[in-house]
mmCIF file of C-alpha atoms in Angstrom:
data_model
loop_
_atom_site.group_PDB
_atom_site.id
_atom_site.type_symbol
_atom_site.label_atom_id
_atom_site.label_comp_id
_atom_site.label_asym_id
_atom_site.label_seq_id
_atom_site.Cartn_x
_atom_site.Cartn_y
_atom_site.Cartn_z
ATOM 1 C CA MET A 1 0.006 -0.087 -0.068
ATOM 2 C CA ASP A 2 1.616 3.212 -1.019
ATOM 3 C CA PHE A 3 0.589 5.931 1.350
ATOM 4 C CA ASN A 4 3.542 8.236 0.462
ATOM 5 C CA GLY A 5 3.891 9.055 4.078
ATOM 6 C CA ASN A 6 0.572 9.237 5.850
ATOM 7 C CA THR A 7 1.146 10.434 9.105
ATOM 8 C CA VAL A 8 -1.856 9.373 11.361
ATOM 9 C CA SER A 9 -1.974 11.175 14.494
ATOM 10 C CA THR A 10 -4.783 10.906 17.230
ATOM 11 C CA LYS A 11 -5.375 12.265 20.526
ATOM 12 C CA SER A 12 -3.460 10.537 23.264
ATOM 13 C CA THR A 13 -6.180 8.592 25.048
ATOM 14 C CA ALA A 14 -8.131 5.749 23.691
ATOM 15 C CA LYS A 15 -11.485 7.614 24.522
ATOM 16 C CA GLU A 16 -10.237 10.720 22.631
ATOM 17 C CA LYS A 17 -9.054 8.429 19.817
ATOM 18 C CA ARG A 18 -12.433 7.082 19.290
ATOM 19 C CA ASP A 19 -14.133 10.435 19.826
ATOM 20 C CA GLU A 20 -12.081 12.995 18.081
ATOM 21 C CA GLU A 21 -9.975 11.122 15.618
ATOM 22 C CA LYS A 22 -7.467 13.321 13.422
ATOM 23 C CA THR A 23 -5.528 12.630 10.492
ATOM 24 C CA VAL A 24 -2.329 14.410 9.547
ATOM 25 C CA VAL A 25 -1.129 13.533 5.835
ATOM 26 C CA ALA A 26 2.145 14.058 4.460
ATOM 27 C CA LYS A 27 1.876 14.510 0.463
ATOM 28 C CA GLU A 28 4.919 13.904 -1.480
ATOM 29 C CA ILE A 29 4.385 16.513 -4.413
ATOM 30 C CA ARG A 30 7.239 16.444 -7.166
ATOM 31 C CA ASP A 31 6.992 18.095 -10.445
ATOM 32 C CA GLU A 32 3.520 17.064 -11.885
ATOM 33 C CA GLU A 33 3.039 13.917 -9.762
ATOM 34 C CA LYS A 34 0.551 14.522 -7.088
ATOM 35 C CA THR A 35 -0.495 11.653 -4.881
ATOM 36 C CA VAL A 36 -3.610 11.780 -2.845
ATOM 37 C CA VAL A 37 -2.765 9.756 0.222
ATOM 38 C CA ALA A 38 -5.826 9.379 2.164
ATOM 39 C CA LYS A 39 -9.389 8.688 1.784
ATOM 40 C CA GLU A 40 -10.742 10.766 4.638
ATOM 41 C CA ILE A 41 -8.994 14.118 5.538
ATOM 42 C CA ARG A 42 -11.157 16.263 7.654
ATOM 43 C CA ASP A 43 -9.496 19.479 6.398
ATOM 44 C CA GLU A 44 -6.821 20.621 4.341
ATOM 45 C CA GLU A 45 -5.059 22.278 7.371
ATOM 46 C CA ASN A 46 -3.854 18.984 8.405
ATOM 47 C CA THR A 47 -1.958 18.394 5.367
ATOM 48 C CA VAL A 48 1.861 18.882 5.301
ATOM 49 C CA ASP A 49 4.187 18.531 2.130
ATOM 50 C CA VAL A 50 7.671 17.399 1.347
ATOM 51 C CA SER A 51 9.144 20.534 2.839
ATOM 52 C CA TYR A 52 8.755 18.838 6.206
ATOM 53 C CA CYS A 53 10.998 16.044 5.108
ATOM 54 C CA THR A 54 14.801 15.644 5.757
ATOM 55 C CA GLU A 55 16.504 15.571 2.327
ATOM 56 C CA THR A 56 20.001 14.051 1.598
ATOM 57 C CA HIS A 57 22.240 13.830 -1.373
ATOM 58 C CA PHE A 58 22.518 10.054 -1.163
ATOM 59 C CA LYS A 59 20.478 8.069 -3.574
ATOM 60 C CA THR A 60 18.128 5.464 -2.710
ATOM 61 C CA LEU A 61 19.324 1.636 -3.053
ATOM 62 C CA GLU A 62 16.152 0.976 -5.071
ATOM 63 C CA ASN A 63 16.179 3.937 -7.529
ATOM 64 C CA LYS A 64 19.734 5.559 -8.222
ATOM 65 C CA TYR A 65 17.825 8.798 -9.464
ATOM 66 C CA LYS A 66 15.879 9.117 -6.330
ATOM 67 C CA ASN A 67 17.292 10.921 -3.272
ATOM 68 C CA VAL A 68 17.126 9.332 0.196
ATOM 69 C CA VAL A 69 14.586 11.470 2.144
ATOM 70 C CA PHE A 70 13.541 10.998 5.806
ATOM 71 C CA LYS A 71 10.266 11.824 7.358
ATOM 72 C CA ASP A 72 11.357 13.190 10.696
ATOM 73 C CA LEU A 73 8.188 13.210 12.958
ATOM 74 C CA ARG A 74 9.896 15.544 15.248
ATOM 75 C CA LYS A 75 9.484 18.397 12.848
ATOM 76 C CA LEU A 76 5.991 18.039 13.245
ATOM 77 C CA TRP A 77 5.724 17.176 17.087
ATOM 78 C CA ASP A 78 8.145 20.245 17.766
ATOM 79 C CA LYS A 79 6.154 22.458 15.558
ATOM 80 C CA TYR A 80 9.039 23.119 13.143
ATOM 81 C CA ASP A 81 6.883 25.433 11.210
ATOM 82 C CA PRO A 82 4.989 28.052 13.353
ATOM 83 C CA ASN A 83 2.223 28.040 10.762
ATOM 84 C CA LEU A 84 1.071 24.582 11.338
ATOM 85 C CA PRO A 85 -2.455 24.513 12.767
ATOM 86 C CA TRP A 86 -1.713 22.808 15.929
ATOM 87 C CA ASN A 87 0.030 23.693 19.344
ATOM 88 C CA LYS A 88 3.540 22.307 20.299
ATOM 89 C CA GLY A 89 3.050 19.275 22.231
ATOM 90 C CA ASP A 90 -0.307 18.316 20.811
ATOM 91 C CA TYR A 91 1.418 15.543 18.888
ATOM 92 C CA ASN A 92 4.164 13.168 20.024
ATOM 93 C CA GLU A 93 5.516 9.778 19.917
ATOM 94 C CA SER A 94 2.423 8.194 21.742
ATOM 95 C CA ASN A 95 -0.038 9.425 19.464
ATOM 96 C CA THR A 96 1.494 9.769 15.801
ATOM 97 C CA LEU A 97 1.876 6.948 13.509
ATOM 98 C CA LEU A 98 3.632 7.256 10.112
ATOM 99 C CA LEU A 99 2.618 4.988 7.243
ATOM 100 C CA ASP A 100 4.927 4.502 4.398
ATOM 101 C CA ASP A 101 5.930 1.874 1.837
ATOM 102 C CA SER A 102 9.609 2.747 2.361
ATOM 103 C CA PRO A 103 11.071 1.713 5.698
ATOM 104 C CA TYR A 104 14.035 3.878 5.448
ATOM 105 C CA LYS A 105 12.001 7.113 5.707
ATOM 106 C CA ALA A 106 11.250 6.508 9.089
ATOM 107 C CA LEU A 107 14.839 5.789 10.413
ATOM 108 C CA LEU A 108 15.132 9.236 12.262
ATOM 109 C CA ASN A 109 11.938 8.314 14.330
ATOM 110 C CA PRO A 110 11.590 6.496 17.610
ATOM 111 C CA PRO A 111 10.745 2.741 17.273
ATOM 112 C CA ASN A 112 7.018 1.676 16.943
ATOM 113 C CA THR A 113 6.098 5.036 15.643
ATOM 114 C CA SER A 114 5.736 3.694 11.961
ATOM 115 C CA ILE A 115 4.269 0.832 10.018
ATOM 116 C CA PHE A 116 5.459 0.062 6.419
ATOM 117 C CA PRO A 117 2.291 -1.480 4.329
ATOM 118 C CA HIS A 118 3.489 -2.979 0.994
ATOM 119 C CA THR A 119 3.277 -0.870 -1.974
ATOM 120 C CA PHE A 120 -0.136 -0.608 -3.598
ATOM 121 C CA CYS A 121 -0.738 -0.659 -7.192
ATOM 122 C CA TYR A 122 -4.358 0.231 -8.286
ATOM 123 C CA HIS A 123 -4.000 -2.058 -11.302
ATOM 124 C CA ASP A 124 -3.734 -4.992 -8.603
ATOM 125 C CA GLU A 125 -7.397 -6.152 -8.290
ATOM 126 C CA ASN A 126 -6.282 -8.695 -5.636
ATOM 127 C CA ASP A 127 -5.112 -5.873 -3.106
ATOM 128 C CA SER A 128 -7.540 -6.050 -0.449
ATOM 129 C CA SER A 129 -5.686 -4.489 2.343
ATOM 130 C CA LEU A 130 -8.148 -1.772 3.206
ATOM 131 C CA ALA A 131 -11.156 -3.991 2.415
ATOM 132 C CA GLU A 132 -13.377 -5.472 5.132
ATOM 133 C CA GLY A 133 -10.986 -8.082 6.958
ATOM 134 C CA GLY A 134 -7.943 -6.565 4.921
ATOM 135 C CA GLU A 135 -4.369 -6.537 6.808
ATOM 136 C CA LEU A 136 -4.294 -2.817 6.983
ATOM 137 C CA ARG A 137 -7.818 -2.235 7.749
ATOM 138 C CA VAL A 138 -7.803 -4.886 10.691
ATOM 139 C CA PHE A 139 -4.565 -3.300 11.952
ATOM 140 C CA LEU A 140 -6.003 0.222 11.728
ATOM 141 C CA GLU A 141 -9.228 -0.864 13.572
ATOM 142 C CA GLY A 142 -7.148 -2.313 16.292
ATOM 143 C CA LEU A 143 -5.103 0.638 16.620
ATOM 144 C CA ARG A 144 -7.993 2.861 17.204
ATOM 145 C CA LYS A 145 -9.136 0.740 20.030
ATOM 146 C CA ALA A 146 -5.603 0.507 21.538
ATOM 147 C CA GLU A 147 -4.768 2.238 24.776
ATOM 148 C CA ASP A 148 -1.012 2.496 24.129
ATOM 149 C CA MET A 149 -0.116 3.059 20.363
ATOM 150 C CA ARG A 150 3.499 2.268 20.228
ATOM 151 C CA ASN A 151 2.853 -1.141 22.166
ATOM 152 C CA TYR A 152 0.159 -2.005 19.815
ATOM 153 C CA VAL A 153 2.654 -1.420 16.794
ATOM 154 C CA LYS A 154 5.067 -3.584 18.444
ATOM 155 C CA GLU A 155 2.870 -6.482 19.255
ATOM 156 C CA HIS A 156 1.041 -6.248 15.766
ATOM 157 C CA SER A 157 3.553 -6.569 12.803
ATOM 158 C CA ILE A 158 2.281 -5.606 9.481
ATOM 159 C CA GLY A 159 3.873 -5.096 6.078
ATOM 160 C CA GLN A 160 7.453 -4.700 5.835
ATOM 161 C CA GLU A 161 9.982 -4.879 8.691
ATOM 162 C CA ALA A 162 11.570 -1.664 10.092
ATOM 163 C CA ILE A 163 15.186 -1.180 9.175
ATOM 164 C CA SER A 164 17.406 -2.131 12.273
ATOM 165 C CA GLU A 165 21.077 -2.781 12.874
ATOM 166 C CA THR A 166 20.449 -6.515 11.776
ATOM 167 C CA SER A 167 18.928 -5.311 8.223
ATOM 168 C CA ASP A 168 21.057 -6.010 4.994
ATOM 169 C CA SER A 169 20.774 -2.198 4.139
ATOM 170 C CA TRP A 170 21.888 -0.981 7.795
ATOM 171 C CA ASN A 171 25.419 -0.107 6.701
ATOM 172 C CA PHE A 172 24.133 2.083 3.994
ATOM 173 C CA TYR A 173 21.643 3.798 5.801
ATOM 174 C CA SER A 174 23.752 4.351 8.867
ATOM 175 C CA GLN A 175 26.161 6.269 6.732
ATOM 176 C CA VAL A 176 23.331 8.430 5.467
ATOM 177 C CA ILE A 177 22.180 9.144 9.188
ATOM 178 C CA GLU A 178 25.728 9.887 10.082
ATOM 179 C CA SER A 179 26.340 12.518 7.260
ATOM 180 C CA LEU A 180 23.245 14.391 8.516
ATOM 181 C CA SER A 181 24.977 14.577 11.870
ATOM 182 C CA ALA A 182 28.177 15.813 10.278
ATOM 183 C CA GLU A 183 26.054 18.379 8.356
ATOM 184 C CA LYS A 184 24.550 19.656 11.652
ATOM 185 C CA PHE A 185 27.818 19.887 13.342
ATOM 186 C CA ASP A 186 29.426 21.872 10.259
ATOM 187 C CA LEU A 187 26.360 24.161 10.351
ATOM 188 C CA LYS A 188 26.836 25.038 14.081
ATOM 189 C CA ARG A 189 30.497 25.835 13.528
ATOM 190 C CA LYS A 190 29.925 28.307 10.732
#
């Protein structure tokens, strides 16, 4: 399922989750490619774009023409942009979930704040992940009832695995992350 970085965020308690669900959607818009990434968006104010991502000069392992881009949730949690339509502290690692079909994009985020559904292709008539009883739909319905989002994510695996130190691609992505730290250090010295 290609959600191109949906960031689903809900209020922090289970009761509030059921009563006042919110969705923040990160849309990647590159050139003429526009991807609608959620069926149900309550208002356009809760939509953020690729400018909230952390871009690098490295190319992805899957596509030598595509830069590695991280979706750092802290930019949303810390209200990186004062024009975001929520207060700093409204969203945090206990109530925000990133959905993306590229696990590397979540490497800057705390564990269990992301899931990685398999890439969706609208031509695939057999994809039923959001249909009644579909894997992603069942997961999201369970998440909505969960008392602790991160614990639910940890206990209910779905889609692709997160990248970790045991992953085949770890050496590459750890170098990319280290380069970001080096860039920040260089900026502070200037």
